[in-house]
Amino acid sequence: MSEQTKLIKELLDYVEEYEKEGKQGGIKAFSIFLRGKVMEPEAPREPEKTFDQQDFRNFKTYPEVEFSTLLTGLYRFAKHYLKKAFTQTAFKTIDEFGFLATLLRDHSLLKNELINEHLLEMSSGSEIIKRLVKNGLIYEYPDEHDRRAKRVSLTVKGQREVFMAFNDMHKVSEIIIGDLKKHELMEALAIFNKLTFFHQHIHQRDKHTDIETLHEKYVNHGA
């Protein structure tokens, strides 16, 4: 058996394992899975500390709790910088900017497609669309295949506002990554991509499932 054939066979074994775990997401998601299997062999597992809610003062002794706390804090820092970036724009939130940037890329989307793209509840997403329409940044029109459905696209003003915001948004991105070295940034991206695909899988399959069932299915069962 040639080296190329061995490599293909080994790769197919990983593809089979990937499918058995019920994972989805295309080549990027598979590459993250493969990286975890090949480049990051499991270290010997240390006994995990059992969670005790009475030990709330020592939350840093639970890495999963500290991770969630730090992630929430980073999001709040990001919101603070974004607020500064939006002072000269016709929109005021990252969700509004996200809607506009998505329409700049895709040109036209059904309203529910745009809302789902940003993982928002339909009511919250509809309010954002109303504000953007009111401010003259997007416009609605009937879908040619289903006249009951509404599509949205950018207005000329909306396009102008998005392009005007790009430079400041890039500055915010550079501030957010702080003093991370290039290799640290790439490692962080690998971790966040892995987490994103994990949660996209839950969102697509178990969006309305209660927290106890989610924990049992994706944490206990996957441990």
JSON list of C-alpha atoms in Angstrom, two decimals:
[
{"chain": "A", "resi": 1, "resn": "MET", "atom": "CA", "xyz": [0.00, 0.00, 0.00]},
{"chain": "A", "resi": 2, "resn": "SER", "atom": "CA", "xyz": [1.48, 3.35, -1.03]},
{"chain": "A", "resi": 3, "resn": "GLU", "atom": "CA", "xyz": [1.94, 6.23, 1.40]},
{"chain": "A", "resi": 4, "resn": "GLN", "atom": "CA", "xyz": [-0.74, 8.21, -0.45]},
{"chain": "A", "resi": 5, "resn": "THR", "atom": "CA", "xyz": [-3.21, 5.34, -0.11]},
{"chain": "A", "resi": 6, "resn": "LYS", "atom": "CA", "xyz": [-2.44, 4.99, 3.59]},
{"chain": "A", "resi": 7, "resn": "LEU", "atom": "CA", "xyz": [-2.98, 8.71, 4.04]},
{"chain": "A", "resi": 8, "resn": "ILE", "atom": "CA", "xyz": [-6.34, 8.62, 2.24]},
{"chain": "A", "resi": 9, "resn": "LYS", "atom": "CA", "xyz": [-7.44, 5.59, 4.31]},
{"chain": "A", "resi": 10, "resn": "GLU", "atom": "CA", "xyz": [-6.45, 7.35, 7.53]},
{"chain": "A", "resi": 11, "resn": "LEU", "atom": "CA", "xyz": [-8.28, 10.48, 6.43]},
{"chain": "A", "resi": 12, "resn": "LEU", "atom": "CA", "xyz": [-11.41, 8.46, 5.61]},
{"chain": "A", "resi": 13, "resn": "ASP", "atom": "CA", "xyz": [-11.26, 6.93, 9.10]},
{"chain": "A", "resi": 14, "resn": "TYR", "atom": "CA", "xyz": [-11.36, 10.43, 10.55]},
{"chain": "A", "resi": 15, "resn": "VAL", "atom": "CA", "xyz": [-14.25, 11.36, 8.24]},
{"chain": "A", "resi": 16, "resn": "GLU", "atom": "CA", "xyz": [-16.16, 8.31, 9.48]},
{"chain": "A", "resi": 17, "resn": "GLU", "atom": "CA", "xyz": [-15.47, 9.27, 13.11]},
{"chain": "A", "resi": 18, "resn": "TYR", "atom": "CA", "xyz": [-16.56, 12.85, 12.35]},
{"chain": "A", "resi": 19, "resn": "GLU", "atom": "CA", "xyz": [-19.86, 11.61, 10.92]},
{"chain": "A", "resi": 20, "resn": "LYS", "atom": "CA", "xyz": [-20.46, 9.22, 13.83]},
{"chain": "A", "resi": 21, "resn": "GLU", "atom": "CA", "xyz": [-20.20, 12.14, 16.22]},
{"chain": "A", "resi": 22, "resn": "GLY", "atom": "CA", "xyz": [-22.97, 13.82, 14.23]},
{"chain": "A", "resi": 23, "resn": "LYS", "atom": "CA", "xyz": [-20.90, 16.86, 13.36]},
{"chain": "A", "resi": 24, "resn": "GLN", "atom": "CA", "xyz": [-21.67, 19.19, 10.46]},
{"chain": "A", "resi": 25, "resn": "GLY", "atom": "CA", "xyz": [-20.32, 22.42, 9.00]},
{"chain": "A", "resi": 26, "resn": "GLY", "atom": "CA", "xyz": [-18.30, 21.62, 5.90]},
{"chain": "A", "resi": 27, "resn": "ILE", "atom": "CA", "xyz": [-14.56, 21.53, 5.33]},
{"chain": "A", "resi": 28, "resn": "LYS", "atom": "CA", "xyz": [-13.73, 24.27, 7.86]},
{"chain": "A", "resi": 29, "resn": "ALA", "atom": "CA", "xyz": [-15.53, 22.48, 10.69]},
{"chain": "A", "resi": 30, "resn": "PHE", "atom": "CA", "xyz": [-13.89, 19.19, 9.69]},
{"chain": "A", "resi": 31, "resn": "SER", "atom": "CA", "xyz": [-10.43, 20.79, 9.62]},
{"chain": "A", "resi": 32, "resn": "ILE", "atom": "CA", "xyz": [-10.94, 22.03, 13.19]},
{"chain": "A", "resi": 33, "resn": "PHE", "atom": "CA", "xyz": [-12.05, 18.54, 14.24]},
{"chain": "A", "resi": 34, "resn": "LEU", "atom": "CA", "xyz": [-9.02, 17.01, 12.49]},
{"chain": "A", "resi": 35, "resn": "ARG", "atom": "CA", "xyz": [-6.65, 19.49, 14.10]},
{"chain": "A", "resi": 36, "resn": "GLY", "atom": "CA", "xyz": [-7.95, 18.49, 17.51]},
{"chain": "A", "resi": 37, "resn": "LYS", "atom": "CA", "xyz": [-7.41, 14.81, 16.76]},
{"chain": "A", "resi": 38, "resn": "VAL", "atom": "CA", "xyz": [-3.99, 15.04, 15.12]},
{"chain": "A", "resi": 39, "resn": "MET", "atom": "CA", "xyz": [-2.26, 18.12, 16.48]},
{"chain": "A", "resi": 40, "resn": "GLU", "atom": "CA", "xyz": [-3.62, 18.18, 20.03]},
{"chain": "A", "resi": 41, "resn": "PRO", "atom": "CA", "xyz": [-3.35, 14.73, 21.60]},
{"chain": "A", "resi": 42, "resn": "GLU", "atom": "CA", "xyz": [-5.24, 14.50, 24.87]},
{"chain": "A", "resi": 43, "resn": "ALA", "atom": "CA", "xyz": [-3.21, 15.21, 27.97]},
{"chain": "A", "resi": 44, "resn": "PRO", "atom": "CA", "xyz": [-3.71, 12.95, 31.00]},
{"chain": "A", "resi": 45, "resn": "ARG", "atom": "CA", "xyz": [-6.99, 14.01, 32.58]},
{"chain": "A", "resi": 46, "resn": "GLU", "atom": "CA", "xyz": [-6.78, 15.42, 36.07]},
{"chain": "A", "resi": 47, "resn": "PRO", "atom": "CA", "xyz": [-9.64, 14.67, 38.44]},
{"chain": "A", "resi": 48, "resn": "GLU", "atom": "CA", "xyz": [-12.22, 17.40, 37.88]},
{"chain": "A", "resi": 49, "resn": "LYS", "atom": "CA", "xyz": [-13.39, 19.44, 40.82]},
{"chain": "A", "resi": 50, "resn": "THR", "atom": "CA", "xyz": [-17.06, 18.84, 41.55]},
{"chain": "A", "resi": 51, "resn": "PHE", "atom": "CA", "xyz": [-19.07, 22.03, 41.27]},
{"chain": "A", "resi": 52, "resn": "ASP", "atom": "CA", "xyz": [-20.26, 23.37, 44.62]},
{"chain": "A", "resi": 53, "resn": "GLN", "atom": "CA", "xyz": [-22.57, 26.39, 44.50]},
{"chain": "A", "resi": 54, "resn": "GLN", "atom": "CA", "xyz": [-21.60, 27.32, 48.06]},
{"chain": "A", "resi": 55, "resn": "ASP", "atom": "CA", "xyz": [-18.06, 27.90, 46.80]},
{"chain": "A", "resi": 56, "resn": "PHE", "atom": "CA", "xyz": [-19.15, 30.90, 44.72]},
{"chain": "A", "resi": 57, "resn": "ARG", "atom": "CA", "xyz": [-16.41, 33.17, 46.09]},
{"chain": "A", "resi": 58, "resn": "ASN", "atom": "CA", "xyz": [-13.77, 30.91, 44.54]},
{"chain": "A", "resi": 59, "resn": "PHE", "atom": "CA", "xyz": [-15.27, 30.81, 41.05]},
{"chain": "A", "resi": 60, "resn": "LYS", "atom": "CA", "xyz": [-11.79, 30.98, 39.50]},
{"chain": "A", "resi": 61, "resn": "THR", "atom": "CA", "xyz": [-11.14, 27.46, 40.73]},
{"chain": "A", "resi": 62, "resn": "TYR", "atom": "CA", "xyz": [-13.66, 26.30, 38.12]},
{"chain": "A", "resi": 63, "resn": "PRO", "atom": "CA", "xyz": [-12.06, 26.97, 34.70]},
{"chain": "A", "resi": 64, "resn": "GLU", "atom": "CA", "xyz": [-15.37, 26.63, 32.85]},
{"chain": "A", "resi": 65, "resn": "VAL", "atom": "CA", "xyz": [-16.95, 29.31, 35.08]},
{"chain": "A", "resi": 66, "resn": "GLU", "atom": "CA", "xyz": [-13.99, 31.66, 34.75]},
{"chain": "A", "resi": 67, "resn": "PHE", "atom": "CA", "xyz": [-13.99, 31.17, 30.97]},
{"chain": "A", "resi": 68, "resn": "SER", "atom": "CA", "xyz": [-17.66, 32.14, 30.70]},
{"chain": "A", "resi": 69, "resn": "THR", "atom": "CA", "xyz": [-17.12, 35.12, 33.03]},
{"chain": "A", "resi": 70, "resn": "LEU", "atom": "CA", "xyz": [-14.14, 36.39, 31.06]},
{"chain": "A", "resi": 71, "resn": "LEU", "atom": "CA", "xyz": [-15.93, 35.90, 27.74]},
{"chain": "A", "resi": 72, "resn": "THR", "atom": "CA", "xyz": [-18.88, 37.95, 28.99]},
{"chain": "A", "resi": 73, "resn": "GLY", "atom": "CA", "xyz": [-16.50, 40.65, 30.19]},
{"chain": "A", "resi": 74, "resn": "LEU", "atom": "CA", "xyz": [-14.73, 40.80, 26.83]},
{"chain": "A", "resi": 75, "resn": "TYR", "atom": "CA", "xyz": [-18.09, 41.22, 25.11]},
{"chain": "A", "resi": 76, "resn": "ARG", "atom": "CA", "xyz": [-18.86, 44.19, 27.36]},
{"chain": "A", "resi": 77, "resn": "PHE", "atom": "CA", "xyz": [-15.50, 45.78, 26.60]},
{"chain": "A", "resi": 78, "resn": "ALA", "atom": "CA", "xyz": [-16.22, 45.29, 22.89]},
{"chain": "A", "resi": 79, "resn": "LYS", "atom": "CA", "xyz": [-19.65, 46.96, 23.25]},
{"chain": "A", "resi": 80, "resn": "HIS", "atom": "CA", "xyz": [-17.94, 49.94, 24.91]},
{"chain": "A", "resi": 81, "resn": "TYR", "atom": "CA", "xyz": [-15.54, 50.40, 21.99]},
{"chain": "A", "resi": 82, "resn": "LEU", "atom": "CA", "xyz": [-18.28, 49.83, 19.43]},
{"chain": "A", "resi": 83, "resn": "LYS", "atom": "CA", "xyz": [-20.40, 52.54, 21.01]},
{"chain": "A", "resi": 84, "resn": "LYS", "atom": "CA", "xyz": [-17.54, 54.98, 20.38]},
{"chain": "A", "resi": 85, "resn": "ALA", "atom": "CA", "xyz": [-17.23, 53.79, 16.78]},
{"chain": "A", "resi": 86, "resn": "PHE", "atom": "CA", "xyz": [-20.94, 54.35, 16.11]},
{"chain": "A", "resi": 87, "resn": "THR", "atom": "CA", "xyz": [-21.09, 57.97, 17.32]},
{"chain": "A", "resi": 88, "resn": "GLN", "atom": "CA", "xyz": [-20.87, 59.32, 13.76]},
{"chain": "A", "resi": 89, "resn": "THR", "atom": "CA", "xyz": [-23.09, 56.73, 12.06]},
{"chain": "A", "resi": 90, "resn": "ALA", "atom": "CA", "xyz": [-26.80, 56.43, 11.37]},
{"chain": "A", "resi": 91, "resn": "PHE", "atom": "CA", "xyz": [-26.90, 53.17, 13.34]},
{"chain": "A", "resi": 92, "resn": "LYS", "atom": "CA", "xyz": [-26.06, 52.61, 17.00]},
{"chain": "A", "resi": 93, "resn": "THR", "atom": "CA", "xyz": [-25.66, 48.89, 17.73]},
{"chain": "A", "resi": 94, "resn": "ILE", "atom": "CA", "xyz": [-23.52, 45.99, 16.53]},
{"chain": "A", "resi": 95, "resn": "ASP", "atom": "CA", "xyz": [-26.69, 44.14, 15.47]},
{"chain": "A", "resi": 96, "resn": "GLU", "atom": "CA", "xyz": [-27.71, 47.03, 13.22]},
{"chain": "A", "resi": 97, "resn": "PHE", "atom": "CA", "xyz": [-24.24, 47.16, 11.69]},
{"chain": "A", "resi": 98, "resn": "GLY", "atom": "CA", "xyz": [-24.27, 43.37, 11.28]},
{"chain": "A", "resi": 99, "resn": "PHE", "atom": "CA", "xyz": [-27.58, 43.48, 9.39]},
{"chain": "A", "resi": 100, "resn": "LEU", "atom": "CA", "xyz": [-26.26, 46.17, 7.06]},
{"chain": "A", "resi": 101, "resn": "ALA", "atom": "CA", "xyz": [-22.92, 44.41, 6.47]},
{"chain": "A", "resi": 102, "resn": "THR", "atom": "CA", "xyz": [-24.72, 41.15, 5.69]},
{"chain": "A", "resi": 103, "resn": "LEU", "atom": "CA", "xyz": [-26.96, 42.89, 3.15]},
{"chain": "A", "resi": 104, "resn": "LEU", "atom": "CA", "xyz": [-23.91, 44.54, 1.61]},
{"chain": "A", "resi": 105, "resn": "ARG", "atom": "CA", "xyz": [-22.48, 41.06, 1.06]},
{"chain": "A", "resi": 106, "resn": "ASP", "atom": "CA", "xyz": [-25.68, 39.24, 0.03]},
{"chain": "A", "resi": 107, "resn": "HIS", "atom": "CA", "xyz": [-27.50, 42.17, -1.64]},
{"chain": "A", "resi": 108, "resn": "SER", "atom": "CA", "xyz": [-30.98, 40.84, -0.81]},
{"chain": "A", "resi": 109, "resn": "LEU", "atom": "CA", "xyz": [-32.41, 38.50, 1.81]},
{"chain": "A", "resi": 110, "resn": "LEU", "atom": "CA", "xyz": [-35.80, 37.48, 3.13]},
{"chain": "A", "resi": 111, "resn": "LYS", "atom": "CA", "xyz": [-36.43, 39.16, 6.47]},
{"chain": "A", "resi": 112, "resn": "ASN", "atom": "CA", "xyz": [-36.42, 35.85, 8.33]},
{"chain": "A", "resi": 113, "resn": "GLU", "atom": "CA", "xyz": [-33.19, 34.80, 6.56]},
{"chain": "A", "resi": 114, "resn": "LEU", "atom": "CA", "xyz": [-31.46, 37.96, 7.75]},
{"chain": "A", "resi": 115, "resn": "ILE", "atom": "CA", "xyz": [-32.70, 37.52, 11.31]},
{"chain": "A", "resi": 116, "resn": "ASN", "atom": "CA", "xyz": [-31.71, 33.84, 11.45]},
{"chain": "A", "resi": 117, "resn": "GLU", "atom": "CA", "xyz": [-28.28, 34.65, 10.05]},
{"chain": "A", "resi": 118, "resn": "HIS", "atom": "CA", "xyz": [-27.63, 36.69, 13.20]},
{"chain": "A", "resi": 119, "resn": "LEU", "atom": "CA", "xyz": [-29.09, 34.14, 15.63]},
{"chain": "A", "resi": 120, "resn": "LEU", "atom": "CA", "xyz": [-31.74, 36.55, 16.91]},
{"chain": "A", "resi": 121, "resn": "GLU", "atom": "CA", "xyz": [-35.30, 35.97, 18.01]},
{"chain": "A", "resi": 122, "resn": "MET", "atom": "CA", "xyz": [-37.80, 36.95, 15.33]},
{"chain": "A", "resi": 123, "resn": "SER", "atom": "CA", "xyz": [-39.30, 39.74, 17.45]},
{"chain": "A", "resi": 124, "resn": "SER", "atom": "CA", "xyz": [-35.91, 41.33, 18.22]},
{"chain": "A", "resi": 125, "resn": "GLY", "atom": "CA", "xyz": [-34.75, 41.03, 14.62]},
{"chain": "A", "resi": 126, "resn": "SER", "atom": "CA", "xyz": [-37.98, 42.56, 13.33]},
{"chain": "A", "resi": 127, "resn": "GLU", "atom": "CA", "xyz": [-37.48, 45.59, 15.59]},
{"chain": "A", "resi": 128, "resn": "ILE", "atom": "CA", "xyz": [-33.98, 46.09, 14.20]},
{"chain": "A", "resi": 129, "resn": "ILE", "atom": "CA", "xyz": [-35.30, 45.92, 10.64]},
{"chain": "A", "resi": 130, "resn": "LYS", "atom": "CA", "xyz": [-38.00, 48.48, 11.49]},
{"chain": "A", "resi": 131, "resn": "ARG", "atom": "CA", "xyz": [-35.38, 50.90, 12.85]},
{"chain": "A", "resi": 132, "resn": "LEU", "atom": "CA", "xyz": [-33.18, 50.47, 9.78]},
{"chain": "A", "resi": 133, "resn": "VAL", "atom": "CA", "xyz": [-36.14, 51.06, 7.45]},
{"chain": "A", "resi": 134, "resn": "LYS", "atom": "CA", "xyz": [-37.20, 54.11, 9.45]},
{"chain": "A", "resi": 135, "resn": "ASN", "atom": "CA", "xyz": [-33.69, 55.56, 9.22]},
{"chain": "A", "resi": 136, "resn": "GLY", "atom": "CA", "xyz": [-33.60, 55.02, 5.46]},
{"chain": "A", "resi": 137, "resn": "LEU", "atom": "CA", "xyz": [-30.80, 52.46, 5.56]},
{"chain": "A", "resi": 138, "resn": "ILE", "atom": "CA", "xyz": [-32.71, 49.51, 4.07]},
{"chain": "A", "resi": 139, "resn": "TYR", "atom": "CA", "xyz": [-35.99, 49.04, 2.20]},
{"chain": "A", "resi": 140, "resn": "GLU", "atom": "CA", "xyz": [-38.55, 46.25, 2.04]},
{"chain": "A", "resi": 141, "resn": "TYR", "atom": "CA", "xyz": [-40.25, 44.77, -1.02]},
{"chain": "A", "resi": 142, "resn": "PRO", "atom": "CA", "xyz": [-42.29, 41.63, -1.83]},
{"chain": "A", "resi": 143, "resn": "ASP", "atom": "CA", "xyz": [-40.43, 38.46, -2.77]},
{"chain": "A", "resi": 144, "resn": "GLU", "atom": "CA", "xyz": [-41.03, 37.60, -6.43]},
{"chain": "A", "resi": 145, "resn": "HIS", "atom": "CA", "xyz": [-41.64, 33.92, -5.63]},
{"chain": "A", "resi": 146, "resn": "ASP", "atom": "CA", "xyz": [-43.87, 34.47, -2.58]},
{"chain": "A", "resi": 147, "resn": "ARG", "atom": "CA", "xyz": [-45.67, 37.81, -2.54]},
{"chain": "A", "resi": 148, "resn": "ARG", "atom": "CA", "xyz": [-46.54, 37.32, 1.13]},
{"chain": "A", "resi": 149, "resn": "ALA", "atom": "CA", "xyz": [-42.86, 37.26, 2.09]},
{"chain": "A", "resi": 150, "resn": "LYS", "atom": "CA", "xyz": [-40.77, 40.43, 2.34]},
{"chain": "A", "resi": 151, "resn": "ARG", "atom": "CA", "xyz": [-37.19, 40.89, 1.22]},
{"chain": "A", "resi": 152, "resn": "VAL", "atom": "CA", "xyz": [-34.82, 43.62, 2.35]},
{"chain": "A", "resi": 153, "resn": "SER", "atom": "CA", "xyz": [-31.91, 45.37, 0.64]},
{"chain": "A", "resi": 154, "resn": "LEU", "atom": "CA", "xyz": [-29.62, 48.30, 1.35]},
{"chain": "A", "resi": 155, "resn": "THR", "atom": "CA", "xyz": [-30.51, 51.79, 0.22]},
{"chain": "A", "resi": 156, "resn": "VAL", "atom": "CA", "xyz": [-27.81, 54.05, -1.23]},
{"chain": "A", "resi": 157, "resn": "LYS", "atom": "CA", "xyz": [-27.63, 55.71, 2.17]},
{"chain": "A", "resi": 158, "resn": "GLY", "atom": "CA", "xyz": [-27.25, 52.32, 3.86]},
{"chain": "A", "resi": 159, "resn": "GLN", "atom": "CA", "xyz": [-24.35, 51.37, 1.60]},
{"chain": "A", "resi": 160, "resn": "ARG", "atom": "CA", "xyz": [-22.65, 54.68, 2.28]},
{"chain": "A", "resi": 161, "resn": "GLU", "atom": "CA", "xyz": [-23.06, 54.32, 6.05]},
{"chain": "A", "resi": 162, "resn": "VAL", "atom": "CA", "xyz": [-21.59, 50.81, 6.08]},
{"chain": "A", "resi": 163, "resn": "PHE", "atom": "CA", "xyz": [-18.53, 51.82, 4.08]},
{"chain": "A", "resi": 164, "resn": "MET", "atom": "CA", "xyz": [-18.03, 54.87, 6.29]},
{"chain": "A", "resi": 165, "resn": "ALA", "atom": "CA", "xyz": [-17.99, 52.62, 9.37]},
{"chain": "A", "resi": 166, "resn": "PHE", "atom": "CA", "xyz": [-15.50, 50.04, 8.09]},
{"chain": "A", "resi": 167, "resn": "ASN", "atom": "CA", "xyz": [-12.33, 51.90, 9.10]},
{"chain": "A", "resi": 168, "resn": "ASP", "atom": "CA", "xyz": [-13.51, 52.51, 12.66]},
{"chain": "A", "resi": 169, "resn": "MET", "atom": "CA", "xyz": [-14.75, 48.92, 12.93]},
{"chain": "A", "resi": 170, "resn": "HIS", "atom": "CA", "xyz": [-11.30, 47.68, 11.94]},
{"chain": "A", "resi": 171, "resn": "LYS", "atom": "CA", "xyz": [-9.75, 49.92, 14.60]},
{"chain": "A", "resi": 172, "resn": "VAL", "atom": "CA", "xyz": [-12.14, 48.42, 17.16]},
{"chain": "A", "resi": 173, "resn": "SER", "atom": "CA", "xyz": [-11.09, 44.93, 16.07]},
{"chain": "A", "resi": 174, "resn": "GLU", "atom": "CA", "xyz": [-7.43, 45.81, 16.58]},
{"chain": "A", "resi": 175, "resn": "ILE", "atom": "CA", "xyz": [-8.18, 47.24, 20.03]},
{"chain": "A", "resi": 176, "resn": "ILE", "atom": "CA", "xyz": [-10.15, 44.14, 21.03]},
{"chain": "A", "resi": 177, "resn": "ILE", "atom": "CA", "xyz": [-7.32, 41.70, 20.22]},
{"chain": "A", "resi": 178, "resn": "GLY", "atom": "CA", "xyz": [-5.10, 43.81, 22.47]},
{"chain": "A", "resi": 179, "resn": "ASP", "atom": "CA", "xyz": [-1.46, 42.78, 22.77]},
{"chain": "A", "resi": 180, "resn": "LEU", "atom": "CA", "xyz": [-1.88, 39.23, 21.49]},
{"chain": "A", "resi": 181, "resn": "LYS", "atom": "CA", "xyz": [1.03, 38.04, 19.39]},
{"chain": "A", "resi": 182, "resn": "LYS", "atom": "CA", "xyz": [0.25, 36.68, 15.91]},
{"chain": "A", "resi": 183, "resn": "HIS", "atom": "CA", "xyz": [0.53, 33.04, 17.01]},
{"chain": "A", "resi": 184, "resn": "GLU", "atom": "CA", "xyz": [-1.64, 33.73, 20.07]},
{"chain": "A", "resi": 185, "resn": "LEU", "atom": "CA", "xyz": [-4.30, 35.29, 17.85]},
{"chain": "A", "resi": 186, "resn": "MET", "atom": "CA", "xyz": [-4.27, 32.27, 15.54]},
{"chain": "A", "resi": 187, "resn": "GLU", "atom": "CA", "xyz": [-4.58, 29.91, 18.52]},
{"chain": "A", "resi": 188, "resn": "ALA", "atom": "CA", "xyz": [-7.49, 31.96, 19.86]},
{"chain": "A", "resi": 189, "resn": "LEU", "atom": "CA", "xyz": [-9.18, 31.87, 16.46]},
{"chain": "A", "resi": 190, "resn": "ALA", "atom": "CA", "xyz": [-8.87, 28.09, 16.34]},
{"chain": "A", "resi": 191, "resn": "ILE", "atom": "CA", "xyz": [-10.50, 27.81, 19.77]},
{"chain": "A", "resi": 192, "resn": "PHE", "atom": "CA", "xyz": [-13.31, 30.26, 19.00]},
{"chain": "A", "resi": 193, "resn": "ASN", "atom": "CA", "xyz": [-14.01, 28.61, 15.64]},
{"chain": "A", "resi": 194, "resn": "LYS", "atom": "CA", "xyz": [-14.22, 25.24, 17.38]},
{"chain": "A", "resi": 195, "resn": "LEU", "atom": "CA", "xyz": [-16.66, 26.64, 19.94]},
{"chain": "A", "resi": 196, "resn": "THR", "atom": "CA", "xyz": [-18.68, 28.40, 17.25]},
{"chain": "A", "resi": 197, "resn": "PHE", "atom": "CA", "xyz": [-19.21, 25.18, 15.28]},
{"chain": "A", "resi": 198, "resn": "PHE", "atom": "CA", "xyz": [-20.14, 23.37, 18.52]},
{"chain": "A", "resi": 199, "resn": "HIS", "atom": "CA", "xyz": [-22.84, 25.93, 19.33]},
{"chain": "A", "resi": 200, "resn": "GLN", "atom": "CA", "xyz": [-24.05, 26.21, 15.73]},
{"chain": "A", "resi": 201, "resn": "HIS", "atom": "CA", "xyz": [-24.72, 22.48, 15.86]},
{"chain": "A", "resi": 202, "resn": "ILE", "atom": "CA", "xyz": [-26.84, 22.95, 19.00]},
{"chain": "A", "resi": 203, "resn": "HIS", "atom": "CA", "xyz": [-28.61, 25.97, 17.53]},
{"chain": "A", "resi": 204, "resn": "GLN", "atom": "CA", "xyz": [-29.54, 24.08, 14.36]},
{"chain": "A", "resi": 205, "resn": "ARG", "atom": "CA", "xyz": [-30.72, 20.89, 16.07]},
{"chain": "A", "resi": 206, "resn": "ASP", "atom": "CA", "xyz": [-31.75, 21.77, 19.62]},
{"chain": "A", "resi": 207, "resn": "LYS", "atom": "CA", "xyz": [-32.54, 25.48, 19.65]},
{"chain": "A", "resi": 208, "resn": "HIS", "atom": "CA", "xyz": [-35.67, 25.05, 21.78]},
{"chain": "A", "resi": 209, "resn": "THR", "atom": "CA", "xyz": [-34.39, 22.26, 24.05]},
{"chain": "A", "resi": 210, "resn": "ASP", "atom": "CA", "xyz": [-34.29, 22.92, 27.81]},
{"chain": "A", "resi": 211, "resn": "ILE", "atom": "CA", "xyz": [-30.97, 23.45, 29.59]},
{"chain": "A", "resi": 212, "resn": "GLU", "atom": "CA", "xyz": [-31.01, 20.14, 31.49]},
{"chain": "A", "resi": 213, "resn": "THR", "atom": "CA", "xyz": [-31.42, 18.12, 28.30]},
{"chain": "A", "resi": 214, "resn": "LEU", "atom": "CA", "xyz": [-28.75, 20.17, 26.52]},
{"chain": "A", "resi": 215, "resn": "HIS", "atom": "CA", "xyz": [-26.31, 19.59, 29.39]},
{"chain": "A", "resi": 216, "resn": "GLU", "atom": "CA", "xyz": [-26.98, 15.87, 29.43]},
{"chain": "A", "resi": 217, "resn": "LYS", "atom": "CA", "xyz": [-26.71, 15.49, 25.66]},
{"chain": "A", "resi": 218, "resn": "TYR", "atom": "CA", "xyz": [-23.72, 17.71, 24.91]},
{"chain": "A", "resi": 219, "resn": "VAL", "atom": "CA", "xyz": [-21.73, 17.77, 28.18]},
{"chain": "A", "resi": 220, "resn": "ASN", "atom": "CA", "xyz": [-22.36, 14.58, 30.14]},
{"chain": "A", "resi": 221, "resn": "HIS", "atom": "CA", "xyz": [-22.84, 12.37, 27.10]},
{"chain": "A", "resi": 222, "resn": "GLY", "atom": "CA", "xyz": [-19.93, 13.96, 25.26]},
{"chain": "A", "resi": 223, "resn": "ALA", "atom": "CA", "xyz": [-17.55, 13.74, 28.22]}
]
